[in-house]
N, CA, C and O atoms as a MOPAC input file, in Angstrom:
PM7 MOZYME 1SCF
protein

 N     -6.04900 1     6.51600 1   -18.12100 1
 C     -5.42200 1     7.41200 1   -17.18100 1
 C     -4.03900 1     6.91600 1   -17.54000 1
 O     -3.65600 1     5.78300 1   -17.83300 1
 N     -3.33000 1     8.17600 1   -17.42800 1
 C     -1.76300 1     7.68500 1   -17.84100 1
 C     -0.98300 1     7.45800 1   -16.43500 1
 O     -1.37000 1     8.06900 1   -15.43900 1
 N      0.08600 1     6.59700 1   -16.37300 1
 C      0.95000 1     6.26300 1   -15.10600 1
 C      1.22800 1     7.70200 1   -14.37200 1
 O      1.07700 1     7.78700 1   -13.15300 1
 N      1.54000 1     8.55500 1   -14.96100 1
 C      1.98500 1     9.53500 1   -14.24700 1
 C      0.96700 1    10.36500 1   -13.31000 1
 O      1.22300 1    10.97100 1   -12.26900 1
 N      0.00900 1    10.24600 1   -13.83600 1
 C     -1.38800 1    10.68400 1   -12.99900 1
 C     -1.52900 1     9.84200 1   -11.68800 1
 O     -1.78800 1    10.39000 1   -10.61700 1
 N     -1.33900 1     8.41400 1   -11.81300 1
 C     -1.62100 1     7.67700 1   -11.03000 1
 C     -0.83500 1     7.38600 1    -9.95700 1
 O     -1.28200 1     7.05000 1    -8.86100 1
 N      0.74600 1     7.54500 1   -10.32900 1
 C      1.59500 1     7.30000 1    -9.44700 1
 C      2.76800 1     8.22800 1    -9.51500 1
 O      3.74200 1     8.06300 1   -10.25000 1
 N      2.55700 1     9.38600 1    -8.54100 1
 C      3.88500 1    10.81900 1    -8.88600 1
 C      5.20100 1    10.37200 1    -7.98700 1
 O      5.24200 1     9.59800 1    -7.03000 1
 N      5.95800 1    10.90600 1    -8.43700 1
 C      7.22200 1    10.65900 1    -7.45600 1
 C      7.13800 1    10.75900 1    -6.22100 1
 O      7.68900 1     9.98000 1    -5.44300 1
 N      6.42400 1    11.75000 1    -5.88400 1
 C      6.19200 1    11.64000 1    -4.44100 1
 C      5.41300 1    10.63400 1    -3.80200 1
 O      5.08800 1    10.85600 1    -2.63600 1
 N      5.13100 1     9.80700 1    -4.21900 1
 C      4.21800 1     8.64500 1    -3.88700 1
 C      5.12700 1     7.24900 1    -3.85400 1
 O      4.54700 1     6.18800 1    -3.62100 1
 N      6.52000 1     7.26700 1    -4.08600 1
 C      7.43900 1     6.52900 1    -4.12100 1
 C      8.68400 1     6.35300 1    -3.29200 1
 O      9.69000 1     7.03700 1    -3.48000 1
 N      8.57200 1     5.20000 1    -2.15500 1
 C      9.70600 1     5.29900 1    -1.42300 1
 C      9.86000 1     3.97900 1    -1.01700 1
 O      9.29800 1     2.90500 1    -1.23200 1
 N     11.12400 1     4.53800 1    -0.13200 1
 C     11.78300 1     2.92600 1     0.37400 1
 C     11.62900 1     3.10900 1     1.92200 1
 O     12.21100 1     3.96100 1     2.59300 1
 N     10.60900 1     2.01900 1     2.44400 1
 C     10.32800 1     1.65400 1     3.90500 1
 C     11.46000 1     1.05200 1     4.43200 1
 O     11.69600 1    -0.15200 1     4.33100 1
 N     12.36800 1     2.09700 1     5.15400 1
 C     13.91000 1     1.15600 1     6.02900 1
 C     13.08500 1     0.19800 1     6.87500 1
 O     13.05100 1    -1.02700 1     6.75900 1
 N     12.43400 1     0.94900 1     7.73300 1
 C     11.62100 1     0.59200 1     8.88300 1
 C     10.05600 1    -0.30000 1     8.95500 1
 O      9.22800 1    -0.29500 1     9.86600 1
 N     10.03300 1    -0.95100 1     7.79300 1
 C      8.25300 1    -1.33500 1     7.57600 1
 C      7.77600 1    -2.17200 1     9.06400 1
 O      6.68700 1    -2.62500 1     8.71300 1
 N      7.91300 1    -2.47500 1    10.03300 1
 C      7.44200 1    -3.16400 1    10.83900 1
 C      6.70500 1    -4.16600 1    10.41800 1
 O      7.20000 1    -5.11200 1     9.80600 1
 N      5.30200 1    -4.06400 1    10.72900 1
 C      4.43400 1    -5.48100 1    10.19300 1
 C      3.04400 1    -4.70100 1     9.08100 1
 O      3.00900 1    -3.49700 1     8.82600 1
 N      2.15100 1    -5.59400 1     8.63300 1
 C      1.43700 1    -5.39200 1     7.49200 1
 C      0.54500 1    -4.21400 1     7.67700 1
 O      0.06700 1    -3.59900 1     6.72300 1
 N      0.31800 1    -3.89400 1     9.00600 1
 C     -0.49200 1    -2.95100 1     9.36000 1
 C      0.39500 1    -1.52000 1     9.17500 1
 O     -0.01200 1    -0.45900 1     8.70000 1
 N      1.33600 1    -1.74300 1     9.54600 1
 C      2.23800 1    -0.29500 1     9.53400 1
 C      2.64600 1    -0.09100 1     8.06500 1
 O      2.82900 1     1.09900 1     7.80900 1
 N      2.80800 1    -0.80100 1     7.18900 1
 C      2.94800 1    -0.79200 1     5.94100 1
 C      1.70300 1    -0.17300 1     5.16700 1
 O      1.64800 1     0.75900 1     4.36600 1
 N      0.82000 1    -0.93100 1     5.63300 1
 C     -0.97200 1    -0.13200 1     4.99900 1
 C     -0.55100 1     1.24600 1     5.52800 1
 O     -0.14100 1     2.10200 1     4.74300 1
 N     -0.63900 1     1.45600 1     6.74400 1
 C     -0.79000 1     2.95600 1     7.33600 1
 C      0.38400 1     4.22700 1     6.53000 1
 O      0.02800 1     5.37500 1     6.26500 1
 N      1.67900 1     3.70900 1     6.27800 1
 C      2.53500 1     4.66600 1     5.43700 1
 C      2.02000 1     4.47300 1     3.87700 1
 O      2.25100 1     5.43400 1     3.14200 1
 N      1.26300 1     3.19100 1     3.21600 1
 C      0.68300 1     3.67700 1     2.12500 1
 C     -0.27400 1     4.77500 1     2.16800 1
 O     -0.13900 1     5.68800 1     1.35300 1
 N     -1.36900 1     4.80500 1     3.14600 1
 C     -2.40600 1     5.78200 1     3.24500 1
 C     -1.78600 1     6.90300 1     3.48500 1
 O     -2.24100 1     7.80800 1     2.78600 1
 N     -1.00800 1     7.20200 1     4.12000 1
 C      0.20800 1     8.64300 1     4.32100 1
 C      0.25900 1     9.10200 1     2.98800 1
 O     -0.01100 1    10.22500 1     2.56300 1
 N      0.68300 1     7.98300 1     2.30900 1
 C      1.50600 1     8.59500 1     0.80200 1
 C      0.19400 1     8.97900 1    -0.15200 1
 O      0.28900 1     9.89900 1    -0.96400 1
 N     -0.92200 1     8.28400 1    -0.01500 1
 C     -2.21000 1     8.19200 1    -1.17700 1
 C     -2.66600 1     9.38100 1    -0.46700 1
 O     -2.89000 1    10.28400 1    -1.27300 1
 N     -2.90600 1     9.74400 1     0.83600 1
 C     -3.24200 1    11.06800 1     0.84100 1
 C     -2.84100 1    12.47900 1     1.19300 1
 O     -3.49000 1    13.35100 1     1.77100 1
 N     -1.59500 1    12.49400 1     0.69900 1
 C     -0.54400 1    13.31300 1     1.10200 1
 C     -0.39200 1    13.82500 1     2.68600 1
 O     -0.16800 1    14.96300 1     3.10100 1
 N     -0.61600 1    12.44200 1     3.50300 1
 C     -0.55500 1    12.78900 1     4.79900 1
 C     -1.61400 1    13.82100 1     5.37600 1
 O     -1.30500 1    14.41300 1     6.41000 1
 N     -2.76900 1    14.06300 1     4.81700 1
 C     -3.54300 1    14.37200 1     5.70600 1
 C     -4.00900 1    13.32100 1     6.83800 1
 O     -4.25500 1    12.11500 1     6.82600 1
 N     -4.01800 1    14.30400 1     7.79300 1
 C     -4.38100 1    13.01300 1     9.01000 1
 C     -5.81700 1    12.58300 1     9.11500 1
 O     -5.96600 1    11.38700 1     9.36500 1
 N     -6.78800 1    13.22900 1     8.99300 1
 C     -8.55000 1    12.47000 1     8.99300 1
 C     -8.10300 1    11.57500 1     7.49800 1
 O     -7.88400 1    10.36500 1     7.57000 1
 N     -8.01700 1    12.21700 1     6.36300 1
 C     -8.18500 1    11.39700 1     5.21700 1
 C     -7.00300 1     9.88200 1     5.78200 1
 O     -7.42000 1     8.75300 1     6.03900 1
 N     -5.71200 1    10.27600 1     5.83700 1
 C     -5.11800 1     9.22300 1     6.14600 1
 C     -5.79900 1     7.95800 1     6.93700 1
 O     -5.70200 1     6.77900 1     6.59900 1
 N     -6.39900 1     8.39400 1     7.89100 1
 C     -7.12800 1     7.19900 1     9.05300 1
 C     -8.23400 1     6.57800 1     8.08900 1
 O     -8.46600 1     5.37000 1     8.03000 1
 N     -8.83900 1     7.48400 1     7.39500 1
 C     -9.91200 1     6.70700 1     6.36300 1
 C     -9.29500 1     5.61000 1     5.66700 1
 O     -9.43900 1     4.40200 1     5.85000 1
 N     -8.40600 1     6.38700 1     4.63200 1
 C     -7.99900 1     5.16800 1     3.84000 1
 C     -7.27400 1     4.26200 1     4.56600 1
 O     -7.25900 1     3.13100 1     4.08100 1
 N     -6.56800 1     4.45000 1     5.75100 1
 C     -5.47100 1     3.11100 1     6.17500 1
 C     -7.13600 1     2.04900 1     6.65700 1
 O     -7.46500 1     1.10800 1     5.93600 1
 N     -7.83400 1     2.36900 1     7.71400 1
 C     -9.15500 1     1.78200 1     7.81600 1
 C     -9.33200 1     0.82500 1     6.32800 1
 O     -9.34900 1    -0.40400 1     6.26700 1
 N     -9.45800 1     1.84200 1     5.13700 1
 C     -9.98600 1     0.94000 1     4.42600 1
 C     -9.29400 1    -0.14700 1     3.53800 1
 O     -9.82400 1    -1.01700 1     2.84800 1
 N     -7.93800 1     0.13900 1     3.74000 1
 C     -7.17300 1    -0.63300 1     3.32600 1
 C     -7.04400 1    -1.75900 1     4.02900 1
 O     -6.83000 1    -2.81600 1     3.43400 1
 N     -7.16100 1    -1.70900 1     5.48500 1
 C     -7.01700 1    -2.98100 1     6.34300 1
 C     -8.01400 1    -3.80000 1     6.45300 1
 O     -7.97900 1    -4.96000 1     6.86400 1
 N     -9.43000 1    -2.84400 1     5.87000 1
 C    -10.86300 1    -3.84800 1     5.96100 1
 C    -10.67500 1    -4.54900 1     4.47300 1
 O    -11.09100 1    -5.70400 1     4.37500 1
 N    -10.13300 1    -3.98800 1     3.41300 1
 C    -10.28800 1    -4.81500 1     2.14400 1
 C     -9.06800 1    -5.95500 1     2.37600 1
 O     -9.07000 1    -6.91900 1     1.61000 1
 N     -7.98000 1    -5.86600 1     3.46100 1
 C     -7.07600 1    -6.95000 1     3.39700 1
 C     -7.57500 1    -7.84200 1     4.17900 1
 O     -7.12000 1    -8.96800 1     3.98000 1
 N     -8.62800 1    -7.71900 1     5.29900 1
 C     -9.12700 1    -8.71300 1     5.90200 1
 C    -10.16500 1    -9.70300 1     5.46700 1
 O    -10.62300 1   -10.68200 1     6.05600 1
 N    -10.43400 1    -9.17200 1     4.21800 1
 C    -11.24200 1   -10.28600 1     3.32600 1
 C    -10.41700 1   -11.20300 1     2.54900 1
 O    -10.87900 1   -12.24500 1     2.08500 1
 N     -8.97100 1   -10.76700 1     2.36700 1
 C     -8.46000 1   -11.77400 1     1.85300 1
 C     -6.92800 1   -11.08100 1     1.45700 1
 O     -6.82700 1    -9.92700 1     1.04000 1
 N     -5.76900 1   -11.99700 1     1.66600 1
 C     -4.58200 1   -11.15100 1     1.32700 1
 C     -4.20300 1   -10.72700 1    -0.15200 1
 O     -4.02400 1   -11.59700 1    -1.00300 1
 N     -4.07100 1    -9.23400 1    -0.48000 1
 C     -3.32200 1    -8.62900 1    -1.51100 1
 C     -2.32800 1    -9.04000 1    -1.79100 1
 O     -1.91900 1    -8.48600 1    -2.81100 1
 N     -1.50800 1    -9.93900 1    -1.32100 1
 C     -0.33300 1   -10.51400 1    -1.74700 1
 C     -0.56000 1   -11.47900 1    -3.18200 1
 O     -1.42200 1   -12.33800 1    -3.37000 1
 N      0.32800 1   -11.10100 1    -3.93500 1
 C      0.22300 1   -12.25800 1    -5.14600 1
 C      1.08700 1   -12.86900 1    -5.52200 1
 O      1.07300 1   -13.20400 1    -6.70600 1
 N      2.16400 1   -13.25500 1    -4.68800 1
 C      3.18600 1   -13.83900 1    -4.46000 1
 C      4.29900 1   -13.27200 1    -5.36900 1
 O      4.15900 1   -12.45300 1    -6.27700 1
 N      5.57600 1   -13.94600 1    -4.89300 1
 C      6.97400 1   -13.83400 1    -5.27600 1
 C      7.27000 1   -12.04400 1    -4.63100 1
 O      7.71900 1   -11.12400 1    -5.31400 1
 N      6.91500 1   -11.97800 1    -3.35300 1
 C      7.24600 1   -10.78600 1    -2.70700 1
 C      6.30200 1    -9.50000 1    -3.14000 1
 O      6.84400 1    -8.41800 1    -2.91200 1
 N      5.22300 1    -9.44400 1    -3.61900 1
 C      4.38600 1    -8.55000 1    -4.07900 1
 C      3.11500 1    -8.52700 1    -3.70200 1
 O      2.40800 1    -9.47700 1    -4.03800 1
 N      2.64400 1    -7.62200 1    -3.05200 1
 C      1.32000 1    -7.06100 1    -3.00200 1
 C      0.68000 1    -5.77400 1    -3.45900 1
 O      1.39500 1    -4.78400 1    -3.62000 1
 N     -0.73800 1    -5.71500 1    -3.69800 1
 C     -1.36300 1    -5.04400 1    -4.30900 1
 C     -2.41900 1    -4.34500 1    -3.30400 1
 O     -3.58500 1    -4.28400 1    -3.69400 1
 N     -2.10500 1    -3.83700 1    -2.09000 1
 C     -3.17200 1    -3.61600 1    -1.34500 1
 C     -4.18500 1    -2.43500 1    -2.34000 1
 O     -3.71400 1    -1.64500 1    -3.15800 1
 N     -5.79300 1    -2.60800 1    -1.96000 1
 C     -6.71900 1    -1.29400 1    -2.62000 1
 C     -7.84500 1    -1.21900 1    -1.89800 1
 O     -8.22300 1    -2.01500 1    -1.03900 1
 N     -8.46200 1    -0.07100 1    -2.33500 1
 C     -9.48300 1     0.19200 1    -1.59800 1
 C    -10.40900 1     1.29700 1    -2.33100 1
 O     -9.80700 1     2.27600 1    -2.77100 1
 N    -11.62300 1     1.25100 1    -2.48600 1
 C    -12.63800 1     2.56500 1    -2.82000 1
 C    -12.97400 1     3.15100 1    -2.03800 1
 O    -13.56100 1     2.63600 1    -1.08600 1
 N    -12.69800 1     4.71200 1    -2.13100 1
 C    -13.07900 1     5.74000 1    -1.41500 1
 C    -13.85200 1     6.84200 1    -1.94100 1
 O    -13.72400 1     6.70300 1    -3.15700 1
 N    -14.48000 1     7.71900 1    -1.76600 1
 C    -14.65900 1     9.09500 1    -2.44000 1
 C    -14.28100 1    10.20900 1    -1.97000 1
 O    -15.02000 1    11.19300 1    -1.94900 1
 N    -12.83800 1    10.20300 1    -1.44200 1
 C    -11.89100 1    11.37600 1    -1.03200 1
 C    -11.41200 1    12.11800 1    -2.30300 1
 O    -11.13200 1    13.31700 1    -2.32300 1
 N    -11.35000 1    11.32800 1    -3.29800 1
 C    -10.60200 1    11.73300 1    -4.29400 1
 C    -11.65400 1    11.45300 1    -5.85200 1
 O    -12.51400 1    10.62700 1    -6.15900 1
 N    -11.06600 1    12.53400 1    -6.48000 1
 C    -11.76200 1    12.29000 1    -8.10400 1
 C    -11.18700 1    11.63300 1    -8.92500 1
 O    -11.65700 1    11.69400 1   -10.06200 1
 N     -9.84800 1    10.66900 1    -8.68500 1
 C     -9.47000 1    10.05900 1    -9.76800 1
 C     -8.42900 1     9.04200 1    -8.80700 1
 O     -8.08200 1     9.40200 1    -7.68200 1
 N     -7.98800 1     7.73100 1    -9.41000 1
 C     -7.45700 1     6.78700 1    -8.61400 1
 C     -6.35700 1     7.34800 1    -8.51000 1
 O     -6.06000 1     8.19100 1    -9.35600 1
 N     -5.37800 1     7.01400 1    -7.36600 1
 C     -4.08400 1     7.34400 1    -6.70500 1
 C     -3.41900 1     5.66500 1    -6.29000 1
 O     -3.87000 1     4.61900 1    -5.82400 1
 N     -2.33000 1     6.09200 1    -6.69800 1
 C     -1.17200 1     4.87400 1    -6.08200 1
 C     -0.05100 1     5.49700 1    -5.68300 1
 O      0.34600 1     6.66100 1    -5.73700 1
 N      0.52200 1     4.14600 1    -5.13300 1
 C      1.68000 1     4.45000 1    -4.28000 1
 C      2.72600 1     3.47800 1    -4.39600 1
 O      2.33200 1     2.32600 1    -4.57600 1
 N      3.67000 1     3.61800 1    -4.35100 1
 C      4.80100 1     2.46700 1    -4.68100 1
 C      5.68400 1     2.39600 1    -3.38900 1
 O      6.20700 1     3.44700 1    -3.01800 1
 N      5.87200 1     1.36800 1    -2.74600 1
 C      6.77200 1     1.21600 1    -1.38900 1
 C      7.36400 1    -0.09500 1    -1.85400 1
 O      6.85000 1    -1.08400 1    -2.37600 1
 N      8.62300 1     0.20600 1    -1.49800 1
 C      9.59600 1    -0.86600 1    -1.45800 1
 C     10.30000 1    -1.04600 1     0.17500 1
 O     10.94200 1    -0.18600 1     0.77700 1
 N     10.00600 1    -2.22400 1     0.58000 1
 C     10.55300 1    -2.58300 1     2.16400 1
 C     11.66100 1    -3.08100 1     2.19600 1
 O     11.90000 1    -4.09400 1     1.53700 1
 N     12.72100 1    -2.40300 1     3.07500 1
 C     13.91800 1    -2.67000 1     3.17500 1
 C     14.00500 1    -4.32300 1     3.85900 1
 O     14.81900 1    -5.19800 1     3.56100 1
 N     12.92300 1    -4.39000 1     4.82100 1
 C     12.72800 1    -5.77800 1     5.33100 1
 C     11.17900 1    -6.09200 1     4.77700 1
 O     10.12900 1    -5.45400 1     4.70400 1
 N     11.60900 1    -7.35700 1     4.45100 1
 C      9.94700 1    -8.02900 1     4.06600 1
 C      9.18000 1    -8.18100 1     5.09600 1
 O      9.60600 1    -8.23200 1     6.25000 1
 N      7.79100 1    -8.28100 1     4.71600 1
 C      6.82800 1    -8.53900 1     5.60100 1
 C      5.87100 1    -9.35300 1     5.57600 1
 O      5.12100 1    -9.08700 1     4.63600 1
 N      5.49800 1   -10.34000 1     6.24600 1
 C      4.47800 1   -11.07500 1     5.92300 1
 C      3.17900 1   -10.67500 1     5.77900 1
 O      2.62200 1   -10.27900 1     6.80300 1
 N      2.30200 1   -10.68500 1     4.32900 1
 C      1.11500 1   -10.21300 1     4.19300 1
 C      0.20700 1   -11.36100 1     4.22700 1
 O     -0.98500 1   -11.07800 1     4.11100 1
 N      0.58000 1   -12.86700 1     4.39000 1
 C     -0.26500 1   -13.80400 1     4.06500 1
 C     -0.25600 1   -14.28500 1     2.83000 1
 O     -1.24400 1   -15.00600 1     2.69000 1
 N      0.38100 1   -14.23100 1     1.87400 1
 C      0.60100 1   -14.98900 1     0.45600 1
 C      0.49900 1   -16.29900 1     0.58400 1
 O      0.84300 1   -17.06800 1     1.48200 1
 N     -0.29300 1   -16.53000 1    -0.97400 1
 C     -0.47700 1   -18.23600 1    -0.73900 1
 C      0.93600 1   -18.85700 1    -0.96500 1
 O      1.14500 1   -20.02900 1    -0.65000 1
 N      1.95300 1   -18.03200 1    -1.53700 1
 C      2.98700 1   -18.77500 1    -1.60400 1
 C      4.14900 1   -18.51600 1    -0.26500 1
 O      5.32100 1   -18.79600 1    -0.52200 1
 N      3.91900 1   -18.15000 1     0.71100 1
 C      4.25100 1   -17.72000 1     2.14300 1
 C      5.63800 1   -16.75000 1     1.72400 1
 O      6.38200 1   -16.37300 1     2.63000 1
 N      5.77200 1   -16.57500 1     1.04100 1
 C      7.16900 1   -15.65300 1     0.68000 1
 C      6.28400 1   -14.03900 1     1.29800 1
 O      5.15600 1   -13.61300 1     1.05000 1
 N      7.34900 1   -13.51200 1     2.12200 1
 C      7.20800 1   -12.32100 1     2.50400 1
 C      7.23500 1   -11.18600 1     1.46200 1
 O      7.84300 1   -11.37000 1     0.40700 1
 N      6.55600 1    -9.93400 1     1.72600 1
 C      6.29300 1    -9.08300 1     0.45600 1
 C      7.53000 1    -7.58300 1     0.86300 1
 O      7.68600 1    -7.03500 1     1.95400 1
 N      8.10300 1    -7.33100 1    -0.23000 1
 C      8.94000 1    -6.18200 1     0.08200 1
 C      8.92000 1    -4.91600 1    -1.29800 1
 O      9.57500 1    -3.88500 1    -1.44900 1
 N      7.82700 1    -5.59100 1    -2.16500 1
 C      7.19800 1    -4.42600 1    -2.91300 1
 C      5.82000 1    -4.16500 1    -2.97300 1
 O      5.09300 1    -5.06000 1    -3.40400 1
 N      5.30700 1    -3.03900 1    -2.59800 1
 C      3.90300 1    -2.87900 1    -2.25700 1
 C      3.35200 1    -1.58900 1    -3.57100 1
 O      3.88600 1    -0.54300 1    -3.93900 1
 N      2.07000 1    -2.27800 1    -3.98800 1
 C      1.88900 1    -1.19700 1    -5.07400 1
 C      0.25500 1    -1.07400 1    -4.35100 1
 O     -0.60200 1    -1.94400 1    -4.50000 1
 N      0.09800 1    -0.03300 1    -3.70100 1
 C     -1.08600 1     0.45800 1    -2.98900 1
 C     -2.07200 1     1.32700 1    -4.09600 1
 O     -1.52900 1     2.14500 1    -4.83900 1
 N     -3.54700 1     1.10000 1    -4.16100 1
 C     -4.14800 1     2.02600 1    -4.66800 1
 C     -5.48400 1     2.14100 1    -4.06900 1
 O     -6.25600 1     3.02200 1    -4.44600 1

């Protein structure tokens, strides 16, 4: 899959008020679902469920939250840069400011 199909310009944002990890995951869900309220809630729940299994932070301020869903026929991605880093429970204890959600 070409990167342009996975990650469109509309799904790349700067979050100026990221809040906490759950708010970041909710923002990612909105981007991934193009703001469809019903799908946003389902994708947000799936991202939080996966995160509860173990942090998706890979260190050095980067997290890659992800989940599976039958909502789409192909993979989708969203990239969020956080103006204020957020604790994702990374092993290196570094707060996250770059998020690539799938």
